[in-house]
Amino acid sequence: MSATHQKMMRMALAEARKGVGKTAPNPAVGCVIVKDGAVVGKGWHKKAGTPHAEVHALRAAGEKAEGSDVYVTLEPCSHFGKTPPCAKALIEARVARVFVAMVDPNPVVSGNGIRMLEEAGIEVEVGLLEAESRELNLGFIKWMQTKRPYVVLKSAMTLDGKTATAGGDSKWITADAARREVHRLRGKLDAIMVGVGTVIKDDPLLTCRVPGGKDPLRVIVDSTLRVPLHAALFSLKSEAKTVIATCSGNLARIDAVRARGAEVLVCRQKEGRVDLEHLFERLGERGVQSVLLEGGHHLAGGALRAGLIDRCKFFLAPKLVGGAGTGLFAGEGVPLMADAIRLEGMTVKKIGADLLVEGRPTKNKF
């Protein structure tokens, strides 16, 4: 594919990025319309239930859409949902060609939008910058395929692998730039999850404190319902809800937590703790497509042992704690170095004074 086609699809990807974190349960999608070498329309999907990216771009292009090339980051929809099908709108606009980055993983749509366009005589090319398009909607893709959320583990640690000192102090490991990046990340994912120990120790708000960001759903894993009823997260004025995941049968305590405005989600127990696999199933059932796993070495260790983590984001500060400080993962770990979980597709990026190391952990359980 020519450099020009790639340039136009990158422009469509830039449009799609504007919607990341804002469109759930729909994917983030961008569209660019080109006529005689000039961009005549651009658009992105802004919110579920509102017009899709193609519609915005077609409105901007007007009559110039006829005979144009269309670059869209996800296959145009072919069915009537809350809005009419985009494939039909492209056909009615009499566009000439459509370049699609990736096929929609939604089985209701998958391949049908492309087929509709081709049957109308429109040339369709699929796969232009597909990998970049997939990166924008990893949560949507996994949820469509498994009905479970995409899980991102985030942690700040020192270069010797400590998330806190021996006395439990952890403020602050990283500098301001890294902490701002974490807040941006919170605004892009559907939910944030911490253990009750983090709530007791730090009394966090678990909000997205960047301009224009949205607060994620707050999920507190609290097997025995120890969450303090005076915790700050119960007093927040936010559209995002708080969910307490527990395996406790203490009805009086459940009622007390609900009286503070939180939802109590009773899950199966595994070895006396909330079964994380069951919890993620329950979250998937309510349409949660992505989770930022932030809190506690017990929670992180349980998720790692169960093979539930899809991506790791480690913010490394140029600091050394030494001694017996807290590590990232609680539990025994693997017995042999040969059994260690590896990070695939690893990248390293400097953020202010700190480093961001990220990758996909191999999925073996231990």
CSV table of C-alpha atoms in Angstrom, one decimal:
chain,number,residue,atom,x,y,z
A,1,MET,CA,0.0,0.0,0.0
A,2,SER,CA,1.4,3.4,-1.0
A,3,ALA,CA,2.7,6.0,1.5
A,4,THR,CA,-0.2,8.3,0.6
A,5,HIS,CA,-2.8,5.6,1.7
A,6,GLN,CA,-0.9,5.0,4.9
A,7,LYS,CA,-0.8,8.8,5.6
A,8,MET,CA,-4.6,9.1,5.2
A,9,MET,CA,-5.2,6.0,7.4
A,10,ARG,CA,-2.9,7.5,10.1
A,11,MET,CA,-5.0,10.6,9.9
A,12,ALA,CA,-8.1,8.4,10.5
A,13,LEU,CA,-6.4,6.7,13.4
A,14,ALA,CA,-5.6,10.2,14.9
A,15,GLU,CA,-9.4,11.0,14.6
A,16,ALA,CA,-10.2,7.6,16.3
A,17,ARG,CA,-7.9,8.4,19.2
A,18,LYS,CA,-10.0,11.4,20.2
A,19,GLY,CA,-12.7,8.9,21.2
A,20,VAL,CA,-10.7,6.4,23.2
A,21,GLY,CA,-12.3,6.0,26.6
A,22,LYS,CA,-15.5,7.9,25.6
A,23,THR,CA,-17.4,5.5,23.3
A,24,ALA,CA,-18.0,2.4,25.4
A,25,PRO,CA,-19.6,0.0,24.8
A,26,ASN,CA,-18.9,1.0,21.2
A,27,PRO,CA,-15.3,1.1,19.7
A,28,ALA,CA,-13.4,4.2,19.0
A,29,VAL,CA,-13.5,4.8,15.2
A,30,GLY,CA,-12.1,7.5,12.9
A,31,CYS,CA,-12.8,8.3,9.3
A,32,VAL,CA,-11.2,10.5,6.6
A,33,ILE,CA,-12.7,11.2,3.2
A,34,VAL,CA,-10.3,12.2,0.3
A,35,LYS,CA,-11.3,13.6,-3.1
A,36,ASP,CA,-8.7,14.4,-5.8
A,37,GLY,CA,-5.9,14.1,-3.3
A,38,ALA,CA,-7.4,16.6,-0.8
A,39,VAL,CA,-9.1,15.8,2.5
A,40,VAL,CA,-12.7,16.9,2.3
A,41,GLY,CA,-14.1,15.3,5.4
A,42,LYS,CA,-13.0,14.0,8.8
A,43,GLY,CA,-14.9,12.5,11.8
A,44,TRP,CA,-14.8,10.4,14.9
A,45,HIS,CA,-17.3,8.5,17.0
A,46,LYS,CA,-17.9,10.6,20.1
A,47,LYS,CA,-20.3,8.7,22.2
A,48,ALA,CA,-22.5,5.5,22.1
A,49,GLY,CA,-25.9,6.3,20.6
A,50,THR,CA,-24.6,9.2,18.6
A,51,PRO,CA,-23.6,9.3,14.9
A,52,HIS,CA,-20.6,7.2,13.9
A,53,ALA,CA,-17.3,8.4,12.5
A,54,GLU,CA,-18.4,7.9,8.9
A,55,VAL,CA,-21.5,10.0,9.3
A,56,HIS,CA,-19.6,12.9,10.7
A,57,ALA,CA,-17.1,12.7,7.8
A,58,LEU,CA,-19.8,12.4,5.2
A,59,ARG,CA,-21.6,15.5,6.6
A,60,ALA,CA,-18.3,17.4,6.4
A,61,ALA,CA,-17.6,16.3,2.8
A,62,GLY,CA,-21.1,17.0,1.5
A,63,GLU,CA,-21.4,16.5,-2.2
A,64,LYS,CA,-17.7,16.1,-2.5
A,65,ALA,CA,-18.1,12.6,-1.0
A,66,GLU,CA,-19.2,11.3,-4.4
A,67,GLY,CA,-16.4,9.4,-6.1
A,68,SER,CA,-14.1,9.8,-3.1
A,69,ASP,CA,-11.8,7.5,-1.2
A,70,VAL,CA,-12.8,6.7,2.4
A,71,TYR,CA,-10.4,5.7,5.1
A,72,VAL,CA,-12.0,4.1,8.2
A,73,THR,CA,-10.3,2.4,11.1
A,74,LEU,CA,-13.0,-0.2,11.6
A,75,GLU,CA,-15.4,-1.9,9.2
A,76,PRO,CA,-18.5,0.2,8.6
A,77,CYS,CA,-21.5,-1.2,10.4
A,78,SER,CA,-24.2,-2.9,8.4
A,79,HIS,CA,-27.1,-3.2,10.9
A,80,PHE,CA,-29.6,-0.9,12.5
A,81,GLY,CA,-28.6,-0.3,16.1
A,82,LYS,CA,-29.2,3.1,17.9
A,83,THR,CA,-28.1,4.7,14.6
A,84,PRO,CA,-28.5,3.6,10.9
A,85,PRO,CA,-25.9,1.5,9.2
A,86,CYS,CA,-22.8,3.4,8.0
A,87,ALA,CA,-22.2,1.1,5.0
A,88,LYS,CA,-25.6,2.2,3.7
A,89,ALA,CA,-24.7,5.9,4.2
A,90,LEU,CA,-21.4,5.4,2.2
A,91,ILE,CA,-23.4,3.7,-0.6
A,92,GLU,CA,-25.9,6.5,-0.7
A,93,ALA,CA,-23.1,9.0,-0.9
A,94,ARG,CA,-21.7,7.2,-3.9
A,95,VAL,CA,-18.1,6.9,-2.7
A,96,ALA,CA,-15.7,5.1,-5.0
A,97,ARG,CA,-13.4,3.2,-2.6
A,98,VAL,CA,-13.2,2.3,1.1
A,99,PHE,CA,-10.0,1.5,2.9
A,100,VAL,CA,-10.8,-0.5,6.1
A,101,ALA,CA,-8.1,-1.0,8.7
A,102,MET,CA,-9.7,-4.0,10.3
A,103,VAL,CA,-12.8,-6.2,10.2
A,104,ASP,CA,-15.2,-5.6,13.0
A,105,PRO,CA,-14.9,-8.4,15.7
A,106,ASN,CA,-18.6,-8.0,16.5
A,107,PRO,CA,-20.3,-11.1,15.0
A,108,VAL,CA,-23.4,-9.1,14.1
A,109,VAL,CA,-21.3,-7.0,11.8
A,110,SER,CA,-18.1,-9.0,11.0
A,111,GLY,CA,-17.7,-9.0,7.2
A,112,ASN,CA,-21.3,-7.9,6.5
A,113,GLY,CA,-20.4,-4.2,6.1
A,114,ILE,CA,-17.6,-5.0,3.6
A,115,ARG,CA,-19.9,-7.3,1.7
A,116,MET,CA,-22.6,-4.7,1.5
A,117,LEU,CA,-20.2,-2.2,0.1
A,118,GLU,CA,-18.8,-4.6,-2.5
A,119,GLU,CA,-22.2,-5.7,-3.6
A,120,ALA,CA,-23.0,-2.0,-4.3
A,121,GLY,CA,-20.0,-1.9,-6.6
A,122,ILE,CA,-17.7,-0.1,-4.2
A,123,GLU,CA,-14.0,-1.2,-4.1
A,124,VAL,CA,-12.9,-2.2,-0.6
A,125,GLU,CA,-9.4,-2.7,0.7
A,126,VAL,CA,-9.0,-4.3,4.1
A,127,GLY,CA,-5.9,-4.5,6.4
A,128,LEU,CA,-4.3,-1.0,6.0
A,129,LEU,CA,-2.5,-0.3,9.3
A,130,GLU,CA,-4.5,-3.1,11.0
A,131,ALA,CA,-2.2,-3.5,14.0
A,132,GLU,CA,-2.5,0.2,14.9
A,133,SER,CA,-6.2,0.0,14.7
A,134,ARG,CA,-6.4,-3.0,16.9
A,135,GLU,CA,-4.3,-1.2,19.6
A,136,LEU,CA,-7.0,1.4,19.9
A,137,ASN,CA,-9.7,-1.1,20.7
A,138,LEU,CA,-8.1,-3.9,22.6
A,139,GLY,CA,-10.9,-3.9,25.2
A,140,PHE,CA,-13.7,-3.9,22.7
A,141,ILE,CA,-12.0,-6.7,20.7
A,142,LYS,CA,-11.4,-9.0,23.7
A,143,TRP,CA,-14.9,-8.4,25.1
A,144,MET,CA,-16.5,-9.2,21.7
A,145,GLN,CA,-14.5,-12.4,21.5
A,146,THR,CA,-14.7,-13.6,25.2
A,147,LYS,CA,-17.2,-11.3,27.0
A,148,ARG,CA,-14.4,-10.6,29.5
A,149,PRO,CA,-12.6,-7.3,30.0
A,150,TYR,CA,-9.1,-6.5,28.8
A,151,VAL,CA,-7.0,-6.2,32.0
A,152,VAL,CA,-4.1,-3.7,32.2
A,153,LEU,CA,-1.8,-4.0,35.3
A,154,LYS,CA,-0.2,-0.7,36.2
A,155,SER,CA,2.4,-0.3,38.9
A,156,ALA,CA,5.0,2.3,40.0
A,157,MET,CA,8.2,0.8,41.4
A,158,THR,CA,11.8,1.6,42.1
A,159,LEU,CA,14.6,0.1,40.1
A,160,ASP,CA,15.1,-2.6,42.7
A,161,GLY,CA,11.5,-3.6,42.3
A,162,LYS,CA,9.9,-2.1,45.4
A,163,THR,CA,6.4,-0.6,45.5
A,164,ALA,CA,6.8,0.6,49.1
A,165,THR,CA,9.4,0.7,51.8
A,166,ALA,CA,9.5,-1.9,54.6
A,167,GLY,CA,7.4,0.5,56.7
A,168,GLY,CA,4.8,0.7,53.9
A,169,ASP,CA,5.5,4.2,52.6
A,170,SER,CA,4.9,4.6,48.9
A,171,LYS,CA,4.3,8.3,48.3
A,172,TRP,CA,5.6,9.2,45.9
A,173,ILE,CA,7.6,6.7,43.9
A,174,THR,CA,7.3,8.4,40.5
A,175,ALA,CA,7.4,12.0,39.5
A,176,ASP,CA,4.6,14.3,38.4
A,177,ALA,CA,4.8,13.4,34.6
A,178,ALA,CA,4.3,9.7,35.3
A,179,ARG,CA,1.4,10.3,37.7
A,180,ARG,CA,-0.3,12.5,35.0
A,181,GLU,CA,0.1,9.7,32.5
A,182,VAL,CA,-1.6,7.3,35.0
A,183,HIS,CA,-4.6,9.7,35.2
A,184,ARG,CA,-4.8,9.8,31.4
A,185,LEU,CA,-4.8,6.0,31.4
A,186,ARG,CA,-7.6,6.0,33.9
A,187,GLY,CA,-9.7,8.1,31.6
A,188,LYS,CA,-9.3,5.7,28.7
A,189,LEU,CA,-10.4,2.5,30.5
A,190,ASP,CA,-13.8,1.5,31.7
A,191,ALA,CA,-12.9,0.5,35.3
A,192,ILE,CA,-10.2,0.8,37.9
A,193,MET,CA,-9.7,-2.0,40.4
A,194,VAL,CA,-7.8,-2.0,43.7
A,195,GLY,CA,-7.8,-4.2,46.8
A,196,VAL,CA,-9.4,-3.1,50.1
A,197,GLY,CA,-6.0,-2.9,51.6
A,198,THR,CA,-5.2,0.0,49.3
A,199,VAL,CA,-8.4,1.8,50.3
A,200,ILE,CA,-7.6,1.3,54.0
A,201,LYS,CA,-4.0,2.5,53.7
A,202,ASP,CA,-4.3,5.3,51.2
A,203,ASP,CA,-8.0,6.3,51.1
A,204,PRO,CA,-7.8,7.0,47.4
A,205,LEU,CA,-10.4,8.7,45.2
A,206,LEU,CA,-9.7,6.6,42.1
A,207,THR,CA,-10.7,9.4,39.8
A,208,CYS,CA,-9.3,10.7,36.5
A,209,ARG,CA,-7.9,14.1,37.3
A,210,VAL,CA,-7.0,15.4,33.8
A,211,PRO,CA,-9.0,18.0,31.8
A,212,GLY,CA,-11.8,16.4,29.8
A,213,GLY,CA,-11.2,12.9,31.3
A,214,LYS,CA,-13.9,10.7,32.6
A,215,ASP,CA,-13.9,8.9,35.9
A,216,PRO,CA,-13.8,5.1,35.5
A,217,LEU,CA,-16.0,2.6,37.4
A,218,ARG,CA,-14.4,2.0,40.7
A,219,VAL,CA,-14.1,-1.7,41.7
A,220,ILE,CA,-12.8,-2.6,45.2
A,221,VAL,CA,-11.9,-6.2,45.8
A,222,ASP,CA,-12.9,-6.8,49.5
A,223,SER,CA,-13.3,-10.5,50.3
A,224,THR,CA,-14.5,-9.9,53.9
A,225,LEU,CA,-16.1,-6.4,53.6
A,226,ARG,CA,-13.5,-4.5,55.6
A,227,VAL,CA,-13.9,-1.3,53.6
A,228,PRO,CA,-14.3,1.7,55.9
A,229,LEU,CA,-17.7,3.3,55.6
A,230,HIS,CA,-16.1,6.7,55.9
A,231,ALA,CA,-13.8,6.1,52.9
A,232,ALA,CA,-13.4,9.1,50.6
A,233,LEU,CA,-14.7,7.2,47.6
A,234,PHE,CA,-18.2,7.0,49.2
A,235,SER,CA,-18.4,10.8,49.3
A,236,LEU,CA,-17.4,11.5,45.7
A,237,LYS,CA,-19.6,13.5,43.4
A,238,SER,CA,-19.0,11.6,40.2
A,239,GLU,CA,-21.1,9.9,37.5
A,240,ALA,CA,-18.9,6.8,37.9
A,241,LYS,CA,-20.2,4.2,40.4
A,242,THR,CA,-18.4,2.3,43.1
A,243,VAL,CA,-18.6,-1.5,43.2
A,244,ILE,CA,-17.5,-3.6,46.2
A,245,ALA,CA,-16.7,-7.1,45.1
A,246,THR,CA,-16.9,-9.6,48.0
A,247,CYS,CA,-17.5,-13.2,48.9
A,248,SER,CA,-18.8,-12.3,52.3
A,249,GLY,CA,-22.3,-13.4,53.4
A,250,ASN,CA,-22.6,-10.7,56.1
A,251,LEU,CA,-26.0,-9.3,55.2
A,252,ALA,CA,-25.8,-6.5,57.8
A,253,ARG,CA,-22.5,-5.3,56.5
A,254,ILE,CA,-23.7,-5.6,52.9
A,255,ASP,CA,-26.7,-3.4,53.7
A,256,ALA,CA,-24.4,-0.8,55.4
A,257,VAL,CA,-22.1,-0.6,52.3
A,258,ARG,CA,-25.1,-0.2,50.0
A,259,ALA,CA,-26.4,2.5,52.3
A,260,ARG,CA,-23.2,4.5,51.5
A,261,GLY,CA,-24.2,4.4,47.8
A,262,ALA,CA,-22.0,1.5,46.6
A,263,GLU,CA,-23.1,-1.6,44.7
A,264,VAL,CA,-22.1,-4.9,46.4
A,265,LEU,CA,-21.2,-7.6,43.9
A,266,VAL,CA,-21.1,-11.0,45.6
A,267,CYS,CA,-18.7,-13.4,43.8
A,268,ARG,CA,-17.6,-17.0,44.3
A,269,GLN,CA,-14.7,-17.5,46.7
A,270,LYS,CA,-11.5,-19.3,46.0
A,271,GLU,CA,-9.2,-20.1,48.9
A,272,GLY,CA,-11.1,-17.6,51.1
A,273,ARG,CA,-10.8,-14.7,48.7
A,274,VAL,CA,-12.8,-13.3,45.8
A,275,ASP,CA,-12.4,-15.6,42.8
A,276,LEU,CA,-10.9,-13.1,40.3
A,277,GLU,CA,-11.9,-15.1,37.3
A,278,HIS,CA,-15.5,-15.0,38.4
A,279,LEU,CA,-15.3,-11.3,39.2
A,280,PHE,CA,-14.0,-10.5,35.7
A,281,GLU,CA,-16.8,-12.7,34.2
A,282,ARG,CA,-19.4,-10.6,36.2
A,283,LEU,CA,-17.8,-7.4,35.0
A,284,GLY,CA,-17.9,-8.6,31.4
A,285,GLU,CA,-21.6,-9.4,31.8
A,286,ARG,CA,-22.3,-5.8,32.7
A,287,GLY,CA,-20.4,-4.6,29.6
A,288,VAL,CA,-17.1,-3.6,31.2
A,289,GLN,CA,-14.6,-4.0,28.4
A,290,SER,CA,-11.4,-2.8,30.1
A,291,VAL,CA,-10.0,-2.7,33.6
A,292,LEU,CA,-7.0,-0.9,35.0
A,293,LEU,CA,-5.6,-3.0,37.8
A,294,GLU,CA,-3.8,-0.6,40.1
A,295,GLY,CA,-3.8,-1.7,43.7
A,296,GLY,CA,-2.0,-4.0,46.1
A,297,HIS,CA,0.5,-6.8,45.8
A,298,HIS,CA,-2.1,-9.4,46.9
A,299,LEU,CA,-4.5,-8.4,44.1
A,300,ALA,CA,-1.7,-8.2,41.5
A,301,GLY,CA,-0.3,-11.6,42.6
A,302,GLY,CA,-3.6,-13.3,42.4
A,303,ALA,CA,-4.3,-11.9,38.9
A,304,LEU,CA,-0.8,-12.9,37.7
A,305,ARG,CA,-1.1,-16.5,39.1
A,306,ALA,CA,-4.5,-16.9,37.4
A,307,GLY,CA,-3.2,-15.6,34.0
A,308,LEU,CA,-5.7,-12.8,33.9
A,309,ILE,CA,-3.4,-9.9,33.0
A,310,ASP,CA,-3.4,-8.9,29.3
A,311,ARG,CA,-0.9,-6.0,29.5
A,312,CYS,CA,1.6,-4.7,32.1
A,313,LYS,CA,2.6,-1.0,32.5
A,314,PHE,CA,5.5,-0.6,34.9
A,315,PHE,CA,6.5,3.0,35.8
A,316,LEU,CA,10.1,2.7,37.0
A,317,ALA,CA,11.6,5.5,39.1
A,318,PRO,CA,15.4,6.0,39.3
A,319,LYS,CA,15.4,5.1,43.0
A,320,LEU,CA,16.7,2.3,45.2
A,321,VAL,CA,14.9,1.3,48.4
A,322,GLY,CA,17.0,-1.7,49.4
A,323,GLY,CA,16.1,-4.0,52.3
A,324,ALA,CA,12.8,-5.7,52.7
A,325,GLY,CA,10.5,-3.3,51.0
A,326,THR,CA,7.3,-4.5,49.4
A,327,GLY,CA,7.4,-6.2,45.9
A,328,LEU,CA,4.8,-6.0,43.2
A,329,PHE,CA,3.4,-9.6,43.4
A,330,ALA,CA,2.5,-11.4,46.6
A,331,GLY,CA,2.7,-15.2,46.8
A,332,GLU,CA,5.3,-17.8,46.2
A,333,GLY,CA,5.9,-17.2,42.5
A,334,VAL,CA,7.5,-19.6,40.1
A,335,PRO,CA,10.0,-22.2,41.5
A,336,LEU,CA,12.5,-21.9,38.6
A,337,MET,CA,13.7,-19.0,36.5
A,338,ALA,CA,12.9,-21.1,33.5
A,339,ASP,CA,9.3,-20.9,34.5
A,340,ALA,CA,9.2,-17.1,34.7
A,341,ILE,CA,6.5,-15.3,32.9
A,342,ARG,CA,8.0,-13.2,30.1
A,343,LEU,CA,6.8,-9.9,28.7
A,344,GLU,CA,6.2,-10.0,24.9
A,345,GLY,CA,6.2,-7.0,22.6
A,346,MET,CA,8.0,-5.0,25.2
A,347,THR,CA,8.5,-1.3,24.8
A,348,VAL,CA,10.4,1.3,26.9
A,349,LYS,CA,9.6,5.0,27.0
A,350,LYS,CA,10.9,7.9,29.1
A,351,ILE,CA,8.2,9.9,30.9
A,352,GLY,CA,9.8,12.8,32.7
A,353,ALA,CA,12.3,11.5,35.1
A,354,ASP,CA,10.9,7.9,35.0
A,355,LEU,CA,10.6,5.0,32.6
A,356,LEU,CA,7.5,3.3,31.3
A,357,VAL,CA,8.1,-0.4,30.5
A,358,GLU,CA,5.2,-2.2,29.0
A,359,GLY,CA,4.4,-5.5,27.3
A,360,ARG,CA,2.1,-8.5,27.2
A,361,PRO,CA,2.7,-11.2,29.8
A,362,THR,CA,2.7,-14.8,28.6
A,363,LYS,CA,-0.5,-16.5,29.8
A,364,ASN,CA,0.7,-19.5,31.7
A,365,LYS,CA,-0.7,-19.9,35.2
A,366,PHE,CA,1.3,-21.1,38.2
